Every structure is written in structure tokens, then in C-alpha cells.
PDB file of C-alpha atoms in Angstrom:
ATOM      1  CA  UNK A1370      38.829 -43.973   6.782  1.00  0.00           C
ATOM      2  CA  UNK A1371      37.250 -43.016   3.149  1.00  0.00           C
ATOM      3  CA  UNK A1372      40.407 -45.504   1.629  1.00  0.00           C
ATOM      4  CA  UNK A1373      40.175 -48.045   3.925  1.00  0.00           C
ATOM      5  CA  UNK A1374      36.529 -48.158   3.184  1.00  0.00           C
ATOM      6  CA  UNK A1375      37.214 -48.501  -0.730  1.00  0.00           C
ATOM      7  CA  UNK A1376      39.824 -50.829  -0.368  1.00  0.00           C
ATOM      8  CA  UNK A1377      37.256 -53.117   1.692  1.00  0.00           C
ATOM      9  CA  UNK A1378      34.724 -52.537  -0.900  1.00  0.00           C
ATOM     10  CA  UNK A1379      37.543 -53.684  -3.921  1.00  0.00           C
ATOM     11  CA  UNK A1380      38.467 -56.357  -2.140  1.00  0.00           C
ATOM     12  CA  UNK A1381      34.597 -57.897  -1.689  1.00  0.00           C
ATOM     13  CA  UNK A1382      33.955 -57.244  -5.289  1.00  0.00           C
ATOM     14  CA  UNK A1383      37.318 -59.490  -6.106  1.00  0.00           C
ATOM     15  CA  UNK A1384      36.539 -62.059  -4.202  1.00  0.00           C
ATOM     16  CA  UNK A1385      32.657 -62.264  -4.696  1.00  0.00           C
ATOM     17  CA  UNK A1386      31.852 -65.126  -7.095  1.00  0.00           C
ATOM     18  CA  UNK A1387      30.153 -64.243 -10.465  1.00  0.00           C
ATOM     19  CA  UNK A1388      26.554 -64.720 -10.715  1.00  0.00           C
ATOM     20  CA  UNK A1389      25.391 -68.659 -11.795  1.00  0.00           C
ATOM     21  CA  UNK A1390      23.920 -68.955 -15.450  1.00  0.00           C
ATOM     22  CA  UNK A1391      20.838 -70.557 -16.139  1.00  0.00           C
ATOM     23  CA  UNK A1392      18.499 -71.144 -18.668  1.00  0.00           C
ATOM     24  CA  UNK A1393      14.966 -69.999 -19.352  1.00  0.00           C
ATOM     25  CA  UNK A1394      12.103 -70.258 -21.674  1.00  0.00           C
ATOM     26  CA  UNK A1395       9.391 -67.543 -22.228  1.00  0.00           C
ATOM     27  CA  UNK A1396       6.214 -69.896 -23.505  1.00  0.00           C
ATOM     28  CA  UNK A1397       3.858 -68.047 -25.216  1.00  0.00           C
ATOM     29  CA  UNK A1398       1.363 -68.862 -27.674  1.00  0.00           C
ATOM     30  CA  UNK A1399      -1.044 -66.340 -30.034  1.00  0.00           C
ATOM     31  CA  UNK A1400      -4.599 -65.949 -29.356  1.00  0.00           C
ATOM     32  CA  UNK A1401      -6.755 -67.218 -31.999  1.00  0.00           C
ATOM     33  CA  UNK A1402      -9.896 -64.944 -31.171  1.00  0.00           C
ATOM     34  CA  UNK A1403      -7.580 -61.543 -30.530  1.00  0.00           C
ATOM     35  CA  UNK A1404      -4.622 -62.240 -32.190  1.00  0.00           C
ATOM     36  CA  UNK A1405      -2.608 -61.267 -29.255  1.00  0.00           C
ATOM     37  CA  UNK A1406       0.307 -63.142 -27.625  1.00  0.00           C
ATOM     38  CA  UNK A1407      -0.022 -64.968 -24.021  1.00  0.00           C
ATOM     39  CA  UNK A1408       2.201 -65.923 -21.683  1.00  0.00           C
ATOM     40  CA  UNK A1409       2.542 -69.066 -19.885  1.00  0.00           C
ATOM     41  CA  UNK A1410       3.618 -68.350 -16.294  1.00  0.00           C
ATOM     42  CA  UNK A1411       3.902 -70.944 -13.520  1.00  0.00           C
ATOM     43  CA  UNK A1412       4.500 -70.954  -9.626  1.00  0.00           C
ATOM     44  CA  UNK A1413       7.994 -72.186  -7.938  1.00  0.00           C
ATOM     45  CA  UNK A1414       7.771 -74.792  -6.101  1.00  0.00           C
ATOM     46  CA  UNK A1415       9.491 -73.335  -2.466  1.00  0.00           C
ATOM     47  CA  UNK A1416       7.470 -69.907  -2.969  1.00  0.00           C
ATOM     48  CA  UNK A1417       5.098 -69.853  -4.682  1.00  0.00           C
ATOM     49  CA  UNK A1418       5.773 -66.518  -6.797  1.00  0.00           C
ATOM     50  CA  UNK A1419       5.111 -66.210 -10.572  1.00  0.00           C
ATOM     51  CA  UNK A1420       7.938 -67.250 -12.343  1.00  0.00           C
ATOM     52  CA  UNK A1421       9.502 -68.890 -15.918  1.00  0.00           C
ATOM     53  CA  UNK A1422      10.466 -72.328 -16.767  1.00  0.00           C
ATOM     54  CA  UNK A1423      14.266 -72.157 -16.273  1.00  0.00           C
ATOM     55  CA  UNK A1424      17.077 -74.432 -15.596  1.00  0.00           C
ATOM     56  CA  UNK A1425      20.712 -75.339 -14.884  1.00  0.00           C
ATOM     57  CA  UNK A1426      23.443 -76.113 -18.119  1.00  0.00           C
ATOM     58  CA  UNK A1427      23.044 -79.588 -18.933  1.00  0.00           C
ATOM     59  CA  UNK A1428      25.975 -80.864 -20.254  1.00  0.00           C
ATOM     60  CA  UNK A1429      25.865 -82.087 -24.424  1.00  0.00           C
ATOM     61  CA  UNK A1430      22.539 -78.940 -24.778  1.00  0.00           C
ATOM     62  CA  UNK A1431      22.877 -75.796 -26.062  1.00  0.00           C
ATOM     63  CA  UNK A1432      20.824 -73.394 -23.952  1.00  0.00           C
ATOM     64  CA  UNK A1433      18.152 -73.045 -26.264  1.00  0.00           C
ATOM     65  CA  UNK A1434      17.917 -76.757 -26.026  1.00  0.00           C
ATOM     66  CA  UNK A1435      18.128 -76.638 -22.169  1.00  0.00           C
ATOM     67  CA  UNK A1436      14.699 -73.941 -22.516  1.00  0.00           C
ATOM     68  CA  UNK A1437      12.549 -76.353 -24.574  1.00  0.00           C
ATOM     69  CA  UNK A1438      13.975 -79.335 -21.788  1.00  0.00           C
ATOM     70  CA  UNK A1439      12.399 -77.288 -18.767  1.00  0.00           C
ATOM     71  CA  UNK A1440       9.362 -76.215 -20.324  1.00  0.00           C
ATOM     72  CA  UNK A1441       8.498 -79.557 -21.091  1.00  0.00           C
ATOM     73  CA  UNK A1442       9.330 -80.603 -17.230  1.00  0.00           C
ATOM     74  CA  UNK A1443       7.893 -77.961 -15.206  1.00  0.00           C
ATOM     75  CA  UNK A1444       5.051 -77.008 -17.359  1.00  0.00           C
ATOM     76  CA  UNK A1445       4.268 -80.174 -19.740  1.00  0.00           C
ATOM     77  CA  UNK A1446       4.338 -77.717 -22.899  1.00  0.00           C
ATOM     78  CA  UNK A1447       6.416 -78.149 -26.067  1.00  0.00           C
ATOM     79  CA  UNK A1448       7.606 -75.894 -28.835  1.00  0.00           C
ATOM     80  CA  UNK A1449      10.355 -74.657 -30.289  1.00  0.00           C
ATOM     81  CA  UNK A1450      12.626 -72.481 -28.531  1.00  0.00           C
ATOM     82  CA  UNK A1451      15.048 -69.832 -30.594  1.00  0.00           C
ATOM     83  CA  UNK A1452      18.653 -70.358 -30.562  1.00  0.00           C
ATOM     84  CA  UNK A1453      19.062 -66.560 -30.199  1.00  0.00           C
ATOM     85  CA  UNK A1454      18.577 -65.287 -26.343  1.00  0.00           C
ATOM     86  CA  UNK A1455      15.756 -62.409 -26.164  1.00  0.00           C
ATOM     87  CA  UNK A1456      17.531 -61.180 -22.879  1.00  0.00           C
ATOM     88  CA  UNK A1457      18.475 -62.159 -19.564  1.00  0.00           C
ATOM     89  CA  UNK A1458      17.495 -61.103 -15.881  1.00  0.00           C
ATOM     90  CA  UNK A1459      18.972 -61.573 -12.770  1.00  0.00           C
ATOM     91  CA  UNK A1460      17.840 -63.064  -9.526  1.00  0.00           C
ATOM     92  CA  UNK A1461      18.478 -64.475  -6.074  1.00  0.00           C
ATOM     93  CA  UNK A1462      18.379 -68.283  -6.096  1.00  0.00           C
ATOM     94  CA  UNK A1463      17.225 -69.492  -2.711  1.00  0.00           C
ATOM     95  CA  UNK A1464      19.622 -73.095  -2.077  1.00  0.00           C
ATOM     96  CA  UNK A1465      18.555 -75.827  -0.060  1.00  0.00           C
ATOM     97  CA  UNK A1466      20.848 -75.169   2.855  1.00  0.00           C
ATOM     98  CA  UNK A1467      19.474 -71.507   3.154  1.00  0.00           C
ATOM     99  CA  UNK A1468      21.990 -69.879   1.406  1.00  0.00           C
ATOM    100  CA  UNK A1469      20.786 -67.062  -1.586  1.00  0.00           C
ATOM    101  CA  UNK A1470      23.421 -66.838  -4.625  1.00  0.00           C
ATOM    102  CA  UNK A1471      22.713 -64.695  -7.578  1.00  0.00           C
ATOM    103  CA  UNK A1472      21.581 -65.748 -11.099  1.00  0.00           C
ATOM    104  CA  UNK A1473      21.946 -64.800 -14.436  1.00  0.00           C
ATOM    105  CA  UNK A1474      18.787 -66.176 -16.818  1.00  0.00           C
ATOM    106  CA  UNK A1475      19.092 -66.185 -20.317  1.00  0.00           C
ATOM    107  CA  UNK A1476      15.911 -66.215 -21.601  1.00  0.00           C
ATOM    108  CA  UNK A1477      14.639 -67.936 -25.345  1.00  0.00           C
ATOM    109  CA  UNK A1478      11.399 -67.281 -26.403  1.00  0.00           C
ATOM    110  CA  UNK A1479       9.525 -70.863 -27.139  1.00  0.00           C
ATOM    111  CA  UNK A1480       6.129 -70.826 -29.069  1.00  0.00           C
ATOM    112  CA  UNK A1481       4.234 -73.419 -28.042  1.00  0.00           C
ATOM    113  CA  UNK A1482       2.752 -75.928 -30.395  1.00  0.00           C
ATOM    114  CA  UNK A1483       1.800 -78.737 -27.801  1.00  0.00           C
ATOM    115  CA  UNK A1484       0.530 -79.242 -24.055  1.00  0.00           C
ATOM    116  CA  UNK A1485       1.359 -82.746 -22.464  1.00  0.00           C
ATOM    117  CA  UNK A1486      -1.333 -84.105 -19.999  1.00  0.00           C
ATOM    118  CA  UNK A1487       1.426 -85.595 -18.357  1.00  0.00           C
ATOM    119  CA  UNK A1488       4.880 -84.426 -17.747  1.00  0.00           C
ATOM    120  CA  UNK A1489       7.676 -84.822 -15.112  1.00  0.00           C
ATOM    121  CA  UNK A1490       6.749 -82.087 -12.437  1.00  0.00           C
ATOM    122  CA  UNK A1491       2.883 -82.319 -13.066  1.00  0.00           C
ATOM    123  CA  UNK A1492       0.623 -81.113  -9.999  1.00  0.00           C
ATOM    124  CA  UNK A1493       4.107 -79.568  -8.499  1.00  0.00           C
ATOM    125  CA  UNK A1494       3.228 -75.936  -9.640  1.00  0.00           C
ATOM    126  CA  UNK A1495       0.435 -74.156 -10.832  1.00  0.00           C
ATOM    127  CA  UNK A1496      -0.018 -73.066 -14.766  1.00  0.00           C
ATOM    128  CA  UNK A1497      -1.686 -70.079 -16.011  1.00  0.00           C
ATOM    129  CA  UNK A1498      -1.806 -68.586 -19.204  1.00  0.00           C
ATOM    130  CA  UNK A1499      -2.685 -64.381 -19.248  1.00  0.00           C
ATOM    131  CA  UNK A1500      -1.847 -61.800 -21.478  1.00  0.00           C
ATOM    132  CA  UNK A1501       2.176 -60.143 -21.343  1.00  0.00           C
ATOM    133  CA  UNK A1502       0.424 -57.135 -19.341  1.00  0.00           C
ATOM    134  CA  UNK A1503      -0.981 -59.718 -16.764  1.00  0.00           C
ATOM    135  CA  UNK A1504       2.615 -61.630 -16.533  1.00  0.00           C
ATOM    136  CA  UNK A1505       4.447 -58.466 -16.405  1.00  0.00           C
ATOM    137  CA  UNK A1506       2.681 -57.633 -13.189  1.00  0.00           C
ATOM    138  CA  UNK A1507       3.069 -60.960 -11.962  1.00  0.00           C
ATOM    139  CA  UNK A1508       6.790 -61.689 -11.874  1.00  0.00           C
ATOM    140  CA  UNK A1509       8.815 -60.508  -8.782  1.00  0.00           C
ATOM    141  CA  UNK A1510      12.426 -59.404 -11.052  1.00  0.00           C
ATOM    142  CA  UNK A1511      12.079 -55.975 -12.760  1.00  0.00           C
ATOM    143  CA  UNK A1512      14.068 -57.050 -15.278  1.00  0.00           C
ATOM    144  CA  UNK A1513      11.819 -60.251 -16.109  1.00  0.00           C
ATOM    145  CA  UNK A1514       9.184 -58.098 -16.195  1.00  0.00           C
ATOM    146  CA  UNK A1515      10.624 -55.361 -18.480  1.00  0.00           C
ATOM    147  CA  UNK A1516      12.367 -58.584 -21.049  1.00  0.00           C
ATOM    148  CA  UNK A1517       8.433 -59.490 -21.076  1.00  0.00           C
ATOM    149  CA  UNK A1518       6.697 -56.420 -21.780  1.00  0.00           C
ATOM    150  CA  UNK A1519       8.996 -55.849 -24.403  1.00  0.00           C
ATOM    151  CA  UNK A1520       8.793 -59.303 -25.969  1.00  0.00           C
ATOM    152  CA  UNK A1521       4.760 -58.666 -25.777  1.00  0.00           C
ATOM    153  CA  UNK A1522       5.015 -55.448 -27.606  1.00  0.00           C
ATOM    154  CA  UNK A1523       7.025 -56.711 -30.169  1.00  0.00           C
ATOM    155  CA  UNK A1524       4.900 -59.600 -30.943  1.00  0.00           C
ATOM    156  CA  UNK A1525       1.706 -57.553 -30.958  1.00  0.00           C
ATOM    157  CA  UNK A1526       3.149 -55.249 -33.021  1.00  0.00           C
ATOM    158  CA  UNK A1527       4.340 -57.620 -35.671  1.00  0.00           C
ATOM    159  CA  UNK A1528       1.226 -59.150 -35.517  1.00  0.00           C
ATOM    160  CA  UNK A1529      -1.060 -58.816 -38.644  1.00  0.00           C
ATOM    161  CA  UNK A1530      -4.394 -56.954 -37.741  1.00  0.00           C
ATOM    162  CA  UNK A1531      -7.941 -59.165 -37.745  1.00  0.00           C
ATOM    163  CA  UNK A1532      -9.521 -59.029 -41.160  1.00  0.00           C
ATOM    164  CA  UNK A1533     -12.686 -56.427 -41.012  1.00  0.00           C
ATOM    165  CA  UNK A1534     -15.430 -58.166 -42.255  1.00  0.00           C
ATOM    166  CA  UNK A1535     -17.892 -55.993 -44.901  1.00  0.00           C
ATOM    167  CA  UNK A1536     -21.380 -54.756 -43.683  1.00  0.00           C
ATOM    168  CA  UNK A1537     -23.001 -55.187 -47.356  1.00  0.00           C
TER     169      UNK A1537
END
């Protein structure tokens, strides 16, 4: 029974299709008052949970490109994204017809320089920017939320300390 239990089990993992790639941009921006580094986080549309702007390929973008493209449209910000990925996570993608598939996310980190007032999926989903601790605890994926704490880290760490101002 233990063989015919492993050869089911080979057989599944054959046949099961590989996870779908898609794209994602981690938005931050630093803090003028604290110096710190916040994230921008923003609601799905079906759920409602904390999530990323992320995407599907787009054919003629690299996925750096596709980031910057879906930050823009579901949170109005823009900014350049880096080429290099920070990481990826994966997750469960809910289709229309009911059906969950898995997805990989490979994530680029996009500072912010801009926020459009008006942008494709405006008053679709709900923005908030908080500090990496805050979006850490918000995000459903473990592995989102360990890819941002360590981004956060990083950032605050390279992050030259405030001035002290003299008491004279």
C-alpha cells in the first residue's frame, strides 16, 4: 500500500502544473520627519485583504517594467522600480470561475516619487501608507511578509541617522 501511495503522490506532482508568474511592486517611500521607510499597501478588490500592486507578464515589458505599470493602475503612484527582483512569494490566486491556482510573485522594490489624483482603478481599493512593521502584520503570505520585513530592515539600516542638533 506504502508504494502505491508514492507512486500516486509522483504521479500528482508530474502532472500538477507549475505555479503562474506574476509581477509585483513593493512602493515605499522615506519619511521625511523619521527618516524611516513606509510601505504602501492596498486592498484586493474580491477580498479585501492587504496586499501589493502586482500583475500578469505583459508582452514587449520586462517585469520591472510590468511593477511600475501596476503601481501606477491600482494605486495611482509612480516611481522607479529596480530591474533586480528583491524576492518572490507565493500565493493562491482566486479565478473568476472559482477555481484557486498558485502564484509565484516576483517582487521589485519601486520608490515612489509621485501620487496621481487620478489613475485607472481609483476608488476600487483602499490605500494606506504604514511603517514595514505595520505592513508586515498586514499581509496574509508569510513569505510577503518576511520579503518585507527584510526589505524594511535593510533600508533603515542603510539609512543615514538624523543630524543631532547642538544645545549651545
Amino acid at each position: 500500500m506504502n508504494l502505491l501511495h508514492r507512486l500516486a503522490s509522483d504521479v500528482h506532482l508530474m502532472l500538477r502544473r507549475p505555479a503562474r508568474m506574476q509581477y509585483a511592486a513593493l512602493c515605499y517611500r522615506i519619511r521625511k520627519k523619521t527618516r524611516s521607510p513606509e510601505i504602501l499597501l492596498l486592498t484586493s478588490r474580491d477580498t479585501g485583504r492587504w496586499v501589493i500592486p502586482k500583475g500578469w507578464p505583459m508582452q514587449g515589458k520586462w517585469a520591472h517594467e510590468v511593477a511600475e505599470r501596476e503601481a501606477y493602475e491600482e494605486a495611482g503612484v509612480k516611481g522607479k522600480a529596480q530591474k533586480a527582483a528583491i524576492g518572490s512569494y507565493v500565493y493562491q490566486k482566486r479565478m473568476d470561475h472559482g477555481l484557486k491556482i498558485p502564484c509565484k510573485v516576483q517582487v521589485h522594490a519601486l520608490e515612489v516619487g509621485n501620487l496621481c489624483k487620478n489613475f485607472p482603478e481609483k476608488g476600487e481599493r483602499k490605500l494606506e501608507w504604514v511603517d514595514y512593521e505595520e505592513a508586515a502584520r498586514r499581509v496574509a503570505e508569510p513569505s510577503l511578509r518576511e520579503l518585507i520585513l527584510g526589505f524594511g530592515k535593510r533600508m533603515a539600516a542603510a539609512l543615514p541617522p538624523e543630524p543631532e542638533t547642538s544645545e549651545d
